[in-house]
Every structure is written in structure tokens, then in C-alpha cells.
Amino acid sequence: MDRTAFETALESFRAASEESILAHYARNDFTFAVPDVEVGAGGKRYRKLWNIETYRDGERHNRSIHAFVEIATGDIFKPASCKAPAKHKRGNIYDDAGRACLTDSGHVAYMR
């Protein structure tokens, strides 16, 4: 895979995830924090996406893994822990920016 194409698709998935989470916060009148989805530093096989909330006082809290994305294929995985993804892929960043694997709240869906 072309590295530039991967980074572009990853950014599209990040933006789609953040947009979906922001819509979930707006629908439910969550005003205590503003959520961000950020791409973490790359590993050998996966890139991590972090979900971070910024509270009204400007402090960042509740940092958690949003998803793992496999660099070679673009497959999206739900996190099993902070260090490892779950076994089965949930979607792909090249297919509709990975929106099919997102729930209404913007998080990666469980297997069906």
C-alpha cells in the first residue's frame, strides 16, 4: 500500500469518527467536555487512534484507545487492551472511510 494513501484514508476515518462522536454528544446534550479523536504514533503493524475528552477547564481527561488500524491493509480493529487489538477486523478505512463499522455513538462496533 502507498503510505500517502494510507495516511489520507486514516485521516478520513479519524474525522468520521470524531464527527460521529460530536453528533452523539450534541444529541444527548453532553456539555461537560469536547471529545477529540487523535492518531497516535505508529507501531510496526498498527496505528492507534485515541479518544480524548477536553473539559471546560481546558484539561484533557479520559484518554482511551478508540481503534487500531493495521498499516498494511487498512483493517480496523476494536481494542482488546491498551496494547493489542481484538482478533477480528470490524471494517476497513478504504471502504467509505470506515463509517460502516461505527456505532451511532461513534465508536467501533462489536461483532454481530
PDB file of C-alpha atoms in Angstrom:
ATOM      1  CA  MET A   1       0.000   0.000   0.000  1.00  0.00           C
ATOM      2  CA  ASP A   2       1.053   3.553  -0.693  1.00  0.00           C
ATOM      3  CA  ARG A   3       1.916   5.342   2.572  1.00  0.00           C
ATOM      4  CA  THR A   4       0.296   8.610   1.438  1.00  0.00           C
ATOM      5  CA  ALA A   5      -2.961   6.838   0.538  1.00  0.00           C
ATOM      6  CA  PHE A   6      -2.938   5.128   3.943  1.00  0.00           C
ATOM      7  CA  GLU A   7      -2.421   8.412   5.821  1.00  0.00           C
ATOM      8  CA  THR A   8      -5.201  10.097   3.809  1.00  0.00           C
ATOM      9  CA  ALA A   9      -7.649   7.237   4.460  1.00  0.00           C
ATOM     10  CA  LEU A  10      -6.657   7.144   8.150  1.00  0.00           C
ATOM     11  CA  GLU A  11      -7.347  10.870   8.478  1.00  0.00           C
ATOM     12  CA  SER A  12     -10.752  10.391   6.809  1.00  0.00           C
ATOM     13  CA  PHE A  13     -11.605   7.629   9.303  1.00  0.00           C
ATOM     14  CA  ARG A  14     -10.407   9.788  12.213  1.00  0.00           C
ATOM     15  CA  ALA A  15     -12.542  12.707  11.033  1.00  0.00           C
ATOM     16  CA  ALA A  16     -15.605  10.463  10.506  1.00  0.00           C
ATOM     17  CA  SER A  17     -15.195   9.006  13.997  1.00  0.00           C
ATOM     18  CA  GLU A  18     -14.834  12.426  15.601  1.00  0.00           C
ATOM     19  CA  GLU A  19     -17.811  13.793  13.656  1.00  0.00           C
ATOM     20  CA  SER A  20     -19.982  10.880  14.799  1.00  0.00           C
ATOM     21  CA  ILE A  21     -18.906  11.272  18.441  1.00  0.00           C
ATOM     22  CA  LEU A  22     -19.591  15.032  18.338  1.00  0.00           C
ATOM     23  CA  ALA A  23     -23.076  14.353  16.912  1.00  0.00           C
ATOM     24  CA  HIS A  24     -23.700  11.851  19.737  1.00  0.00           C
ATOM     25  CA  TYR A  25     -22.666  14.454  22.327  1.00  0.00           C
ATOM     26  CA  ALA A  26     -24.963  17.063  20.722  1.00  0.00           C
ATOM     27  CA  ARG A  27     -27.954  14.658  20.548  1.00  0.00           C
ATOM     28  CA  ASN A  28     -27.624  13.861  24.245  1.00  0.00           C
ATOM     29  CA  ASP A  29     -26.769  17.391  25.462  1.00  0.00           C
ATOM     30  CA  PHE A  30     -23.374  16.367  26.807  1.00  0.00           C
ATOM     31  CA  THR A  31     -21.789  19.741  27.546  1.00  0.00           C
ATOM     32  CA  PHE A  32     -19.209  18.768  30.150  1.00  0.00           C
ATOM     33  CA  ALA A  33     -16.474  18.007  27.612  1.00  0.00           C
ATOM     34  CA  VAL A  34     -15.445  18.183  23.975  1.00  0.00           C
ATOM     35  CA  PRO A  35     -14.275  14.855  22.514  1.00  0.00           C
ATOM     36  CA  ASP A  36     -11.275  14.524  20.213  1.00  0.00           C
ATOM     37  CA  VAL A  37     -10.052  11.536  18.229  1.00  0.00           C
ATOM     38  CA  GLU A  38      -6.306  11.688  17.635  1.00  0.00           C
ATOM     39  CA  VAL A  39      -3.914   9.452  15.721  1.00  0.00           C
ATOM     40  CA  GLY A  40      -1.122   8.112  17.896  1.00  0.00           C
ATOM     41  CA  ALA A  41       2.443   7.362  16.916  1.00  0.00           C
ATOM     42  CA  GLY A  42       2.849   4.415  14.604  1.00  0.00           C
ATOM     43  CA  GLY A  43       3.999   0.985  15.603  1.00  0.00           C
ATOM     44  CA  LYS A  44       5.345  -1.703  13.317  1.00  0.00           C
ATOM     45  CA  ARG A  45       1.959  -3.185  12.483  1.00  0.00           C
ATOM     46  CA  TYR A  46      -0.804  -0.920  13.828  1.00  0.00           C
ATOM     47  CA  ARG A  47      -1.655   2.747  14.325  1.00  0.00           C
ATOM     48  CA  LYS A  48      -3.688   3.648  17.419  1.00  0.00           C
ATOM     49  CA  LEU A  49      -6.489   6.166  17.450  1.00  0.00           C
ATOM     50  CA  TRP A  50      -7.051   7.791  20.841  1.00  0.00           C
ATOM     51  CA  ASN A  51     -10.330   9.159  22.198  1.00  0.00           C
ATOM     52  CA  ILE A  52      -9.631  12.124  24.486  1.00  0.00           C
ATOM     53  CA  GLU A  53     -12.102  14.449  26.231  1.00  0.00           C
ATOM     54  CA  THR A  54     -11.223  18.090  26.900  1.00  0.00           C
ATOM     55  CA  TYR A  55     -13.226  19.508  29.809  1.00  0.00           C
ATOM     56  CA  ARG A  56     -14.404  23.109  30.141  1.00  0.00           C
ATOM     57  CA  ASP A  57     -11.421  23.958  32.344  1.00  0.00           C
ATOM     58  CA  GLY A  58      -9.121  23.063  29.435  1.00  0.00           C
ATOM     59  CA  GLU A  59      -7.744  19.883  30.986  1.00  0.00           C
ATOM     60  CA  ARG A  60      -7.712  16.685  28.973  1.00  0.00           C
ATOM     61  CA  HIS A  61      -9.140  13.558  30.616  1.00  0.00           C
ATOM     62  CA  ASN A  62     -10.422  10.064  29.834  1.00  0.00           C
ATOM     63  CA  ARG A  63      -7.771   9.087  27.337  1.00  0.00           C
ATOM     64  CA  SER A  64      -8.681   5.706  25.860  1.00  0.00           C
ATOM     65  CA  ILE A  65      -7.966   3.700  22.734  1.00  0.00           C
ATOM     66  CA  HIS A  66     -10.618   4.340  20.089  1.00  0.00           C
ATOM     67  CA  ALA A  67      -9.390   1.820  17.485  1.00  0.00           C
ATOM     68  CA  PHE A  68      -6.394   0.076  15.982  1.00  0.00           C
ATOM     69  CA  VAL A  69      -5.762   0.335  12.230  1.00  0.00           C
ATOM     70  CA  GLU A  70      -3.482  -2.170  10.516  1.00  0.00           C
ATOM     71  CA  ILE A  71      -0.914  -0.328   8.401  1.00  0.00           C
ATOM     72  CA  ALA A  72      -0.545  -2.990   5.692  1.00  0.00           C
ATOM     73  CA  THR A  73      -4.253  -3.486   4.928  1.00  0.00           C
ATOM     74  CA  GLY A  74      -6.185  -0.587   6.486  1.00  0.00           C
ATOM     75  CA  ASP A  75      -8.309  -3.001   8.546  1.00  0.00           C
ATOM     76  CA  ILE A  76      -9.999  -1.502  11.627  1.00  0.00           C
ATOM     77  CA  PHE A  77      -9.917  -3.393  14.923  1.00  0.00           C
ATOM     78  CA  LYS A  78     -11.675  -2.755  18.225  1.00  0.00           C
ATOM     79  CA  PRO A  79      -9.158  -2.573  21.094  1.00  0.00           C
ATOM     80  CA  ALA A  80      -8.830  -5.625  23.337  1.00  0.00           C
ATOM     81  CA  SER A  81      -6.482  -3.686  25.642  1.00  0.00           C
ATOM     82  CA  CYS A  82      -4.250  -0.613  25.522  1.00  0.00           C
ATOM     83  CA  LYS A  83      -1.557  -2.598  23.787  1.00  0.00           C
ATOM     84  CA  ALA A  84      -3.378  -5.009  21.494  1.00  0.00           C
ATOM     85  CA  PRO A  85      -6.374  -5.102  19.148  1.00  0.00           C
ATOM     86  CA  ALA A  86      -9.185  -7.639  19.252  1.00  0.00           C
ATOM     87  CA  LYS A  87      -8.772 -10.638  16.957  1.00  0.00           C
ATOM     88  CA  HIS A  88     -11.321  -9.915  14.228  1.00  0.00           C
ATOM     89  CA  LYS A  89     -11.460  -6.884  11.955  1.00  0.00           C
ATOM     90  CA  ARG A  90     -14.538  -4.647  12.106  1.00  0.00           C
ATOM     91  CA  GLY A  91     -14.084  -2.719   8.863  1.00  0.00           C
ATOM     92  CA  ASN A  92     -11.585  -1.044   6.558  1.00  0.00           C
ATOM     93  CA  ILE A  93     -10.549   2.598   6.231  1.00  0.00           C
ATOM     94  CA  TYR A  94     -10.591   2.346   2.426  1.00  0.00           C
ATOM     95  CA  ASP A  95     -14.310   1.407   2.387  1.00  0.00           C
ATOM     96  CA  ASP A  96     -16.407   4.550   2.918  1.00  0.00           C
ATOM     97  CA  ALA A  97     -13.786   5.912   5.362  1.00  0.00           C
ATOM     98  CA  GLY A  98     -14.653   3.076   7.749  1.00  0.00           C
ATOM     99  CA  ARG A  99     -18.076   4.534   8.596  1.00  0.00           C
ATOM    100  CA  ALA A 100     -19.790   1.129   8.305  1.00  0.00           C
ATOM    101  CA  CYS A 101     -18.042  -0.150  11.440  1.00  0.00           C
ATOM    102  CA  LEU A 102     -19.018   2.861  13.606  1.00  0.00           C
ATOM    103  CA  THR A 103     -21.963   2.843  16.008  1.00  0.00           C
ATOM    104  CA  ASP A 104     -24.351   5.782  16.482  1.00  0.00           C
ATOM    105  CA  SER A 105     -22.127   6.980  19.322  1.00  0.00           C
ATOM    106  CA  GLY A 106     -19.075   6.994  17.034  1.00  0.00           C
ATOM    107  CA  HIS A 107     -17.221   4.017  18.447  1.00  0.00           C
ATOM    108  CA  VAL A 108     -16.115   0.844  16.697  1.00  0.00           C
ATOM    109  CA  ALA A 109     -18.917  -1.725  16.786  1.00  0.00           C
ATOM    110  CA  TYR A 110     -18.801  -5.114  18.441  1.00  0.00           C
ATOM    111  CA  MET A 111     -19.010  -8.149  16.167  1.00  0.00           C
ATOM    112  CA  ARG A 112     -22.509  -9.120  15.086  1.00  0.00           C
TER     113      ARG A 112
END
